[in-house]
Backbone as ProteinMPNN parsed JSONL, in Angstrom:
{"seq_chain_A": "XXXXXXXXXXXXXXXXXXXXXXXXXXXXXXXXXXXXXXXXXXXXXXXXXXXXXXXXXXXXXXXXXXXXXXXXXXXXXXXXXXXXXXXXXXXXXXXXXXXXXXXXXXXXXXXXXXXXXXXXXX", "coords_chain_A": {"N_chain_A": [[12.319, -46.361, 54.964], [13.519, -46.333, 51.993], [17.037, -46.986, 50.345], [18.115, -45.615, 47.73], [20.264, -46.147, 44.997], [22.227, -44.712, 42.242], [24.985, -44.835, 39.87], [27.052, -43.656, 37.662], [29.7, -43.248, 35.095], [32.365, -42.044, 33.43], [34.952, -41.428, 30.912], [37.28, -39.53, 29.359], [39.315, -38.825, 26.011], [41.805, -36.511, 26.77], [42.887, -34.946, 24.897], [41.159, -34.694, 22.632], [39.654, -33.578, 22.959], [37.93, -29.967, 22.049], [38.2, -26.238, 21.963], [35.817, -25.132, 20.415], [34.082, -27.491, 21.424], [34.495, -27.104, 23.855], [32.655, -24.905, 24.769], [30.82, -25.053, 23.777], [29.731, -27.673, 25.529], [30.305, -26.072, 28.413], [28.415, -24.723, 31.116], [27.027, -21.679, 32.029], [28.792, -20.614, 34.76], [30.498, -22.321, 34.497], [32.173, -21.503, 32.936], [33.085, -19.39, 33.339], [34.985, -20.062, 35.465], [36.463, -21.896, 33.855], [37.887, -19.652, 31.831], [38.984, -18.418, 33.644], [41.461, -20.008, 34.104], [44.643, -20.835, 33.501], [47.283, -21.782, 31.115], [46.578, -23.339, 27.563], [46.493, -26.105, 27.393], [45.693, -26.771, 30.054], [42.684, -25.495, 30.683], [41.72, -27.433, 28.677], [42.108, -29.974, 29.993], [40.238, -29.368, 32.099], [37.778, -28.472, 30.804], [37.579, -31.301, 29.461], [37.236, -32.502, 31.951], [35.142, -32.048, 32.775], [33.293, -32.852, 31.258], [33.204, -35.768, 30.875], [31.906, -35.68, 33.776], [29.599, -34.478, 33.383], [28.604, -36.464, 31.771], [28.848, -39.001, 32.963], [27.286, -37.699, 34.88], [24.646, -37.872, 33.676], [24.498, -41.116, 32.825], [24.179, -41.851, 35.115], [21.695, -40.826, 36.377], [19.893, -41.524, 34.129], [18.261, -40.476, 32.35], [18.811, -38.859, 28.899], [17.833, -36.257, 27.932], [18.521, -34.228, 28.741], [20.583, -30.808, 28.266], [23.909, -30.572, 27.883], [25.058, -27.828, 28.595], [23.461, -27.407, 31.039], [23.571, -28.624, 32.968], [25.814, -28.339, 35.512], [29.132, -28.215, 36.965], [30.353, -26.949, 39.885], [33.123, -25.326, 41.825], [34.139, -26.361, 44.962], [35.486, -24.595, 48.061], [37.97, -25.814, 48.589], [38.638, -26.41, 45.99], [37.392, -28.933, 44.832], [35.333, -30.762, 42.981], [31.928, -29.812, 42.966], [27.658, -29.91, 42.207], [26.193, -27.663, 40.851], [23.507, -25.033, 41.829], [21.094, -24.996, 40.592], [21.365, -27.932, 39.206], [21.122, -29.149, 41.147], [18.79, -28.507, 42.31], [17.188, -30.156, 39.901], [17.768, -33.113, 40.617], [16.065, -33.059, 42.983], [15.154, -34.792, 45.428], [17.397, -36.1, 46.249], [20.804, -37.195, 46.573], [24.107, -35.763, 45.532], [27.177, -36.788, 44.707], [30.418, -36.584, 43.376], [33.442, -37.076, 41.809], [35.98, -36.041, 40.492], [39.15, -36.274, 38.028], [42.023, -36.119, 36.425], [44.814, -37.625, 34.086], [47.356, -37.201, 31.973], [46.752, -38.455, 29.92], [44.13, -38.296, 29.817], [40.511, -37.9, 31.527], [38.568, -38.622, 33.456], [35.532, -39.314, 35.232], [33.599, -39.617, 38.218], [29.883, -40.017, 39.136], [27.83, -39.986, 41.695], [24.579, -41.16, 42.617], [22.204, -40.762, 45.314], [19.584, -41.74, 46.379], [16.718, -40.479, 48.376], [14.395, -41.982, 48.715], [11.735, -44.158, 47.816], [10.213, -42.349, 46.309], [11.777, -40.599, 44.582], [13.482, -38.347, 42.309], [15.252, -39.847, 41.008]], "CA_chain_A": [[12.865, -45.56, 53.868], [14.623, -47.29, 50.746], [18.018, -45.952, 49.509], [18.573, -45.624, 46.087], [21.877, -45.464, 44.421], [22.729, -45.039, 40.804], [26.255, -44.75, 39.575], [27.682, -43.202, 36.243], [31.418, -42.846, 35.367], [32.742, -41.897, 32.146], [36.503, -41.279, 30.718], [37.721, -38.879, 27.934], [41.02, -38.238, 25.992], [42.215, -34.968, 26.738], [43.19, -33.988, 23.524], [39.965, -34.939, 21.732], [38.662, -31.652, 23.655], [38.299, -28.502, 21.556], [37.491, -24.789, 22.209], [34.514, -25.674, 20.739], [33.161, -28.348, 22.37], [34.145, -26.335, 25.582], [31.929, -23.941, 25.197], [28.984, -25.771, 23.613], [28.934, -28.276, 26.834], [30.254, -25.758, 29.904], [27.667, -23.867, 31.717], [27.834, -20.583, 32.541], [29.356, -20.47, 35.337], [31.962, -23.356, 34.29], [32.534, -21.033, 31.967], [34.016, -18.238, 34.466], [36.445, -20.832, 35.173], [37.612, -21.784, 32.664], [38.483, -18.411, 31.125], [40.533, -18.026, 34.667], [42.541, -21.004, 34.092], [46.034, -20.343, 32.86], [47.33, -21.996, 29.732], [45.269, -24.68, 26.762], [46.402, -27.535, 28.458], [44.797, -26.834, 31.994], [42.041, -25.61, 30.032], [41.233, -28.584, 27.814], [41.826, -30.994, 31.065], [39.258, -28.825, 32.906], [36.412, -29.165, 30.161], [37.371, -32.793, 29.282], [36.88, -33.109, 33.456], [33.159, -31.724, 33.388], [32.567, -33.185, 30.043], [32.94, -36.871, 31.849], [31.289, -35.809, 35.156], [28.043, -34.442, 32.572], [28.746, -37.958, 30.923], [28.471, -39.956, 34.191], [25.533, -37.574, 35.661], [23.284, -38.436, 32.463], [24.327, -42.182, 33.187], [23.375, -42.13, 36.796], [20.23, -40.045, 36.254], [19.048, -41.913, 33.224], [17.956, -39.715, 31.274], [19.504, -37.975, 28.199], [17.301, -35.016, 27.78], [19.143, -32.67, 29.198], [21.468, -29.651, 27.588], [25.234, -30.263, 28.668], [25.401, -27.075, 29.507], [22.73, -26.995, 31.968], [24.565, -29.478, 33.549], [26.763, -27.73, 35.694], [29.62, -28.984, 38.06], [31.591, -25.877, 40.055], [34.003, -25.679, 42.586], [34.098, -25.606, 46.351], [36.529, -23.842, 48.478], [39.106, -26.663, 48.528], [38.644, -26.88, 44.782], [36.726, -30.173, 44.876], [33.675, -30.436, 42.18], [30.464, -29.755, 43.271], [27.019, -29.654, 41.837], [25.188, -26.044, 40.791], [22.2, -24.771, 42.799], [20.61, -25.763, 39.178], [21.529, -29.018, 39.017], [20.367, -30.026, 42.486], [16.91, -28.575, 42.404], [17.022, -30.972, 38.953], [17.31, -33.935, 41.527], [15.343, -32.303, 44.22], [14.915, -35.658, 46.5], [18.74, -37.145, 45.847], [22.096, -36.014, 46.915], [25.209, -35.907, 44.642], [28.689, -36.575, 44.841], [30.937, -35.785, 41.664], [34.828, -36.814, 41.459], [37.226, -35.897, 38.706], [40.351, -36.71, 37.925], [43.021, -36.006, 35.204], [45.947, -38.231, 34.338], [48.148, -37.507, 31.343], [45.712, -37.977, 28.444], [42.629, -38.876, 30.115], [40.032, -37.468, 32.412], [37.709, -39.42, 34.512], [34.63, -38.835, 36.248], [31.878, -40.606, 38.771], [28.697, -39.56, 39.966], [26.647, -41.13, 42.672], [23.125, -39.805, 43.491], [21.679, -41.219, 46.775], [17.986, -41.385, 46.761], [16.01, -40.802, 49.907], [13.072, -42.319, 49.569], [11.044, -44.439, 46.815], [9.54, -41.734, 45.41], [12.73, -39.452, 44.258], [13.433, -38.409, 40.964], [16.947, -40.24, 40.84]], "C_chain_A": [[13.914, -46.385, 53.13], [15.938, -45.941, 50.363], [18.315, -46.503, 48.044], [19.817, -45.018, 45.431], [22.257, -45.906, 43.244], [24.072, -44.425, 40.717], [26.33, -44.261, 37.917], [29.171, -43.409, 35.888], [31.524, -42.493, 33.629], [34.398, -41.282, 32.21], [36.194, -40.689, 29.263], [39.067, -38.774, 27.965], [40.75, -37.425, 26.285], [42.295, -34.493, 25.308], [42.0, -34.201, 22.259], [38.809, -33.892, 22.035], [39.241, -30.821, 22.559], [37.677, -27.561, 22.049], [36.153, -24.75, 21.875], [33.362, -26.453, 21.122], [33.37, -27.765, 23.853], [33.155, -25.587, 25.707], [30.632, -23.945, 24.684], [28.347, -26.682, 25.037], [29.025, -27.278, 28.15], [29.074, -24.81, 29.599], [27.852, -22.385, 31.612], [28.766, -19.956, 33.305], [30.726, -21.32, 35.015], [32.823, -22.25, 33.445], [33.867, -19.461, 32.444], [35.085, -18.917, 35.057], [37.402, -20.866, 34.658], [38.047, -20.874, 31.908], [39.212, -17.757, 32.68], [41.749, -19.035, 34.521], [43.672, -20.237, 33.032], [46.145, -20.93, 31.186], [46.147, -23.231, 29.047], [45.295, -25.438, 27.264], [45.338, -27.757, 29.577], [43.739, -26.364, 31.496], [40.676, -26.726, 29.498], [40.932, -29.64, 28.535], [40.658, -30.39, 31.817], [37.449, -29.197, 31.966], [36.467, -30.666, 29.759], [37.009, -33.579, 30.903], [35.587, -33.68, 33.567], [32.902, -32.41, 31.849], [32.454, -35.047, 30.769], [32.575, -36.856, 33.259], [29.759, -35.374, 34.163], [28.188, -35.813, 32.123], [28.59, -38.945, 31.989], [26.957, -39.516, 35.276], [24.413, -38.479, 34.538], [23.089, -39.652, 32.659], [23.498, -42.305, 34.366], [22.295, -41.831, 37.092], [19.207, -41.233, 35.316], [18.372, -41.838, 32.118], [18.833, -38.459, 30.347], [18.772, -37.038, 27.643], [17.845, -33.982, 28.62], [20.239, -32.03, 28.554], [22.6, -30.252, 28.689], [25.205, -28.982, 29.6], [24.232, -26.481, 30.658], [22.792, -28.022, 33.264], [25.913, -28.737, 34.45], [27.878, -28.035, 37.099], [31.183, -27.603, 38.655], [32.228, -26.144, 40.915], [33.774, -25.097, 43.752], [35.171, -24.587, 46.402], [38.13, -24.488, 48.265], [39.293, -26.459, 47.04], [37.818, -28.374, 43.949], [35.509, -29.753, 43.823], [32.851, -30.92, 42.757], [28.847, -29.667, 42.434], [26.13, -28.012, 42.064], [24.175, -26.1, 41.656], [21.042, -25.535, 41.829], [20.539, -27.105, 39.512], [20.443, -30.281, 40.485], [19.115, -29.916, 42.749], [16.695, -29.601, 41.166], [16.698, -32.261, 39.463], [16.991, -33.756, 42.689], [15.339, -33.697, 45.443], [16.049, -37.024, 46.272], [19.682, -35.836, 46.555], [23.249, -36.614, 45.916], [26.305, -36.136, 45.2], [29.197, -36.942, 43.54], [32.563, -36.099, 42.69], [35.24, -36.565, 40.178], [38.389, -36.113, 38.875], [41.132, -36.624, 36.53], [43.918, -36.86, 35.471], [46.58, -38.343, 32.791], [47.213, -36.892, 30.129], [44.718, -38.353, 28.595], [42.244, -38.192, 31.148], [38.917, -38.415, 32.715], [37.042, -39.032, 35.235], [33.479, -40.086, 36.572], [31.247, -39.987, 39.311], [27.999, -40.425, 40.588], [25.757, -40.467, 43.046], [22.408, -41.338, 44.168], [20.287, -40.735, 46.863], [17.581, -41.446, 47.672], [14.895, -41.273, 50.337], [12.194, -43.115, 48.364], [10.785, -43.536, 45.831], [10.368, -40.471, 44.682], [12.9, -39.376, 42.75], [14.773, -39.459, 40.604], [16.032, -42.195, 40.482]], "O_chain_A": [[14.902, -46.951, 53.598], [15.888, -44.722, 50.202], [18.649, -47.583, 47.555], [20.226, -43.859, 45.357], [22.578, -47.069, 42.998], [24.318, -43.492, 41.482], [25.495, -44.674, 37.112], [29.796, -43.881, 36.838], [30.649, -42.783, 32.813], [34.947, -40.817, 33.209], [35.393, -41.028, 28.392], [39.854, -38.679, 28.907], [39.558, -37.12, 26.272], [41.604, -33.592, 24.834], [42.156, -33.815, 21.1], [37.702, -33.569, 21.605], [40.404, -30.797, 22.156], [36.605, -27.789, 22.61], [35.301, -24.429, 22.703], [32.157, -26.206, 21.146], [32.597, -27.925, 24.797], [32.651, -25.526, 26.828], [29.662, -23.23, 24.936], [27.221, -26.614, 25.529], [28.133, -27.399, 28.989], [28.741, -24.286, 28.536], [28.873, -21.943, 31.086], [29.471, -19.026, 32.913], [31.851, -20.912, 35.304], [34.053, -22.264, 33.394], [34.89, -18.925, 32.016], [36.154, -18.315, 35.158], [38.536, -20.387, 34.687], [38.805, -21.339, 31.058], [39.875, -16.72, 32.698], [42.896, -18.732, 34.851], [43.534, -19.4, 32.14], [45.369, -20.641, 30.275], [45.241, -23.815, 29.642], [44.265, -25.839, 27.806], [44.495, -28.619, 29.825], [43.034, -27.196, 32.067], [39.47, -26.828, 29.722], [39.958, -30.344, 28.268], [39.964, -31.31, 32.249], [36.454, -29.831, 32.318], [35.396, -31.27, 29.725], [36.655, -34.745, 31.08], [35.055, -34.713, 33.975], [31.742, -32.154, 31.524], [31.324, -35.366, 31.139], [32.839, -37.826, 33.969], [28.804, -36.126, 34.357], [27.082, -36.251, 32.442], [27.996, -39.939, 31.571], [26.138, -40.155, 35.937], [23.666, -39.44, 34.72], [21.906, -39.978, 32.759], [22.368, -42.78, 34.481], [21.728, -42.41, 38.019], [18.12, -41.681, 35.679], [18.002, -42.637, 31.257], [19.354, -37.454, 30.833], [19.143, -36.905, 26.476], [17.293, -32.957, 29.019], [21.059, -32.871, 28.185], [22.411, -30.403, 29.896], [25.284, -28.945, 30.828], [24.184, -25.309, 31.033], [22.096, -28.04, 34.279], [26.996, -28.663, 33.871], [27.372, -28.065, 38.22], [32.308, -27.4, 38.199], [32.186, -27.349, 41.163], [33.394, -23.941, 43.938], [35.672, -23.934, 45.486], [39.143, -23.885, 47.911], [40.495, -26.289, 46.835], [37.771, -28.644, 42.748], [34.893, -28.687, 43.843], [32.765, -32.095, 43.114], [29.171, -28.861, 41.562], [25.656, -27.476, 43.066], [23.919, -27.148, 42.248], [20.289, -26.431, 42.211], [19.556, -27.454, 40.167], [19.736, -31.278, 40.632], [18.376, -30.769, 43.241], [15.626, -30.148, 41.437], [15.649, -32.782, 39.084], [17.652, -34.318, 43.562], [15.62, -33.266, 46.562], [15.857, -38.235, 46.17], [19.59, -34.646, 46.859], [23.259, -37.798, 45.58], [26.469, -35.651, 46.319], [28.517, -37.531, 42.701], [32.829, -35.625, 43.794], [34.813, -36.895, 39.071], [38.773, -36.163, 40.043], [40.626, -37.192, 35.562], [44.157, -37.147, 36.644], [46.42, -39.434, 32.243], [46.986, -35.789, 29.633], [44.125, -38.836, 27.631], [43.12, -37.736, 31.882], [38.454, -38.964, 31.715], [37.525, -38.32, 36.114], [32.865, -40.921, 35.908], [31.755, -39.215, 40.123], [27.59, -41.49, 40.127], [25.841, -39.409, 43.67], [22.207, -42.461, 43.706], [19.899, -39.647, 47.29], [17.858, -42.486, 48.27], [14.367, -41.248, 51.449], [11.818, -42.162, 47.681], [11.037, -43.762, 44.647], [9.758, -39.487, 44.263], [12.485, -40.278, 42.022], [14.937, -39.559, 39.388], [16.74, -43.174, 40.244]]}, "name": "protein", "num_of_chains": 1, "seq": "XXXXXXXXXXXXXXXXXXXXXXXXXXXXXXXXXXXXXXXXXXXXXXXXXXXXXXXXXXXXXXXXXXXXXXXXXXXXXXXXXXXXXXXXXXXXXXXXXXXXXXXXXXXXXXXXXXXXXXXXXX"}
């Protein structure tokens, strides 16, 4: 068995996020989020998060046919981002891992999908 491992990463300003680009790229569910988050700030860092973790899946995948918002990256228990039930039947024979990171005026994200076998979609 071969492993296969593609990488993505991508970086956004923060403040180059608007209300409407939040809610053209989040999901649905991102979307129940982010309308719990407190003020714009925490907000704007939250969709500029998932807007560079969708921006590093598409890299790592390969393909840019897919809808942002069907793209969807929610949260465990810790708070840690995770991939949707969605997303993972999308790479049915891969596994994900998804960081994010804020710092100031930038957000940062990498994805790694771990193929299991020659014949995976990844």
């Amino acid at each position: 068995m071969n492993l296969n491992i593609r990488t993505g990463i991508d970086i956004v300003e923060i403040s180059r996020m608007t209300e409407s680009i939040a809610q053209r790229i989040l999901g649905k569910d991102e979307k129940v989020i982010y309308d719990s988050l407190g003020g714009e700030r925490r907000r704007m860092e939250f969709a500029a998060g998932r807007f560079a973790a969708k921006e590093a899946f598409v890299k790592a995948l390969g393909r840019k046919d897919i809808e942002f918002s069907k793209i969807q990256f929610l949260t465990d228990e810790g708070g840690r981002p995770i991939p949707s039930d969605e997303l993972k039947q999308l790479i049915k024979n891969s596994d994900l891992t998804v960081s994010i990171s804020h710092e100031r005026e930038y957000a940062v994200s990498i994805v790694i999908l771990f193929g299991r076998d020659q014949n995976d979609n990844v």
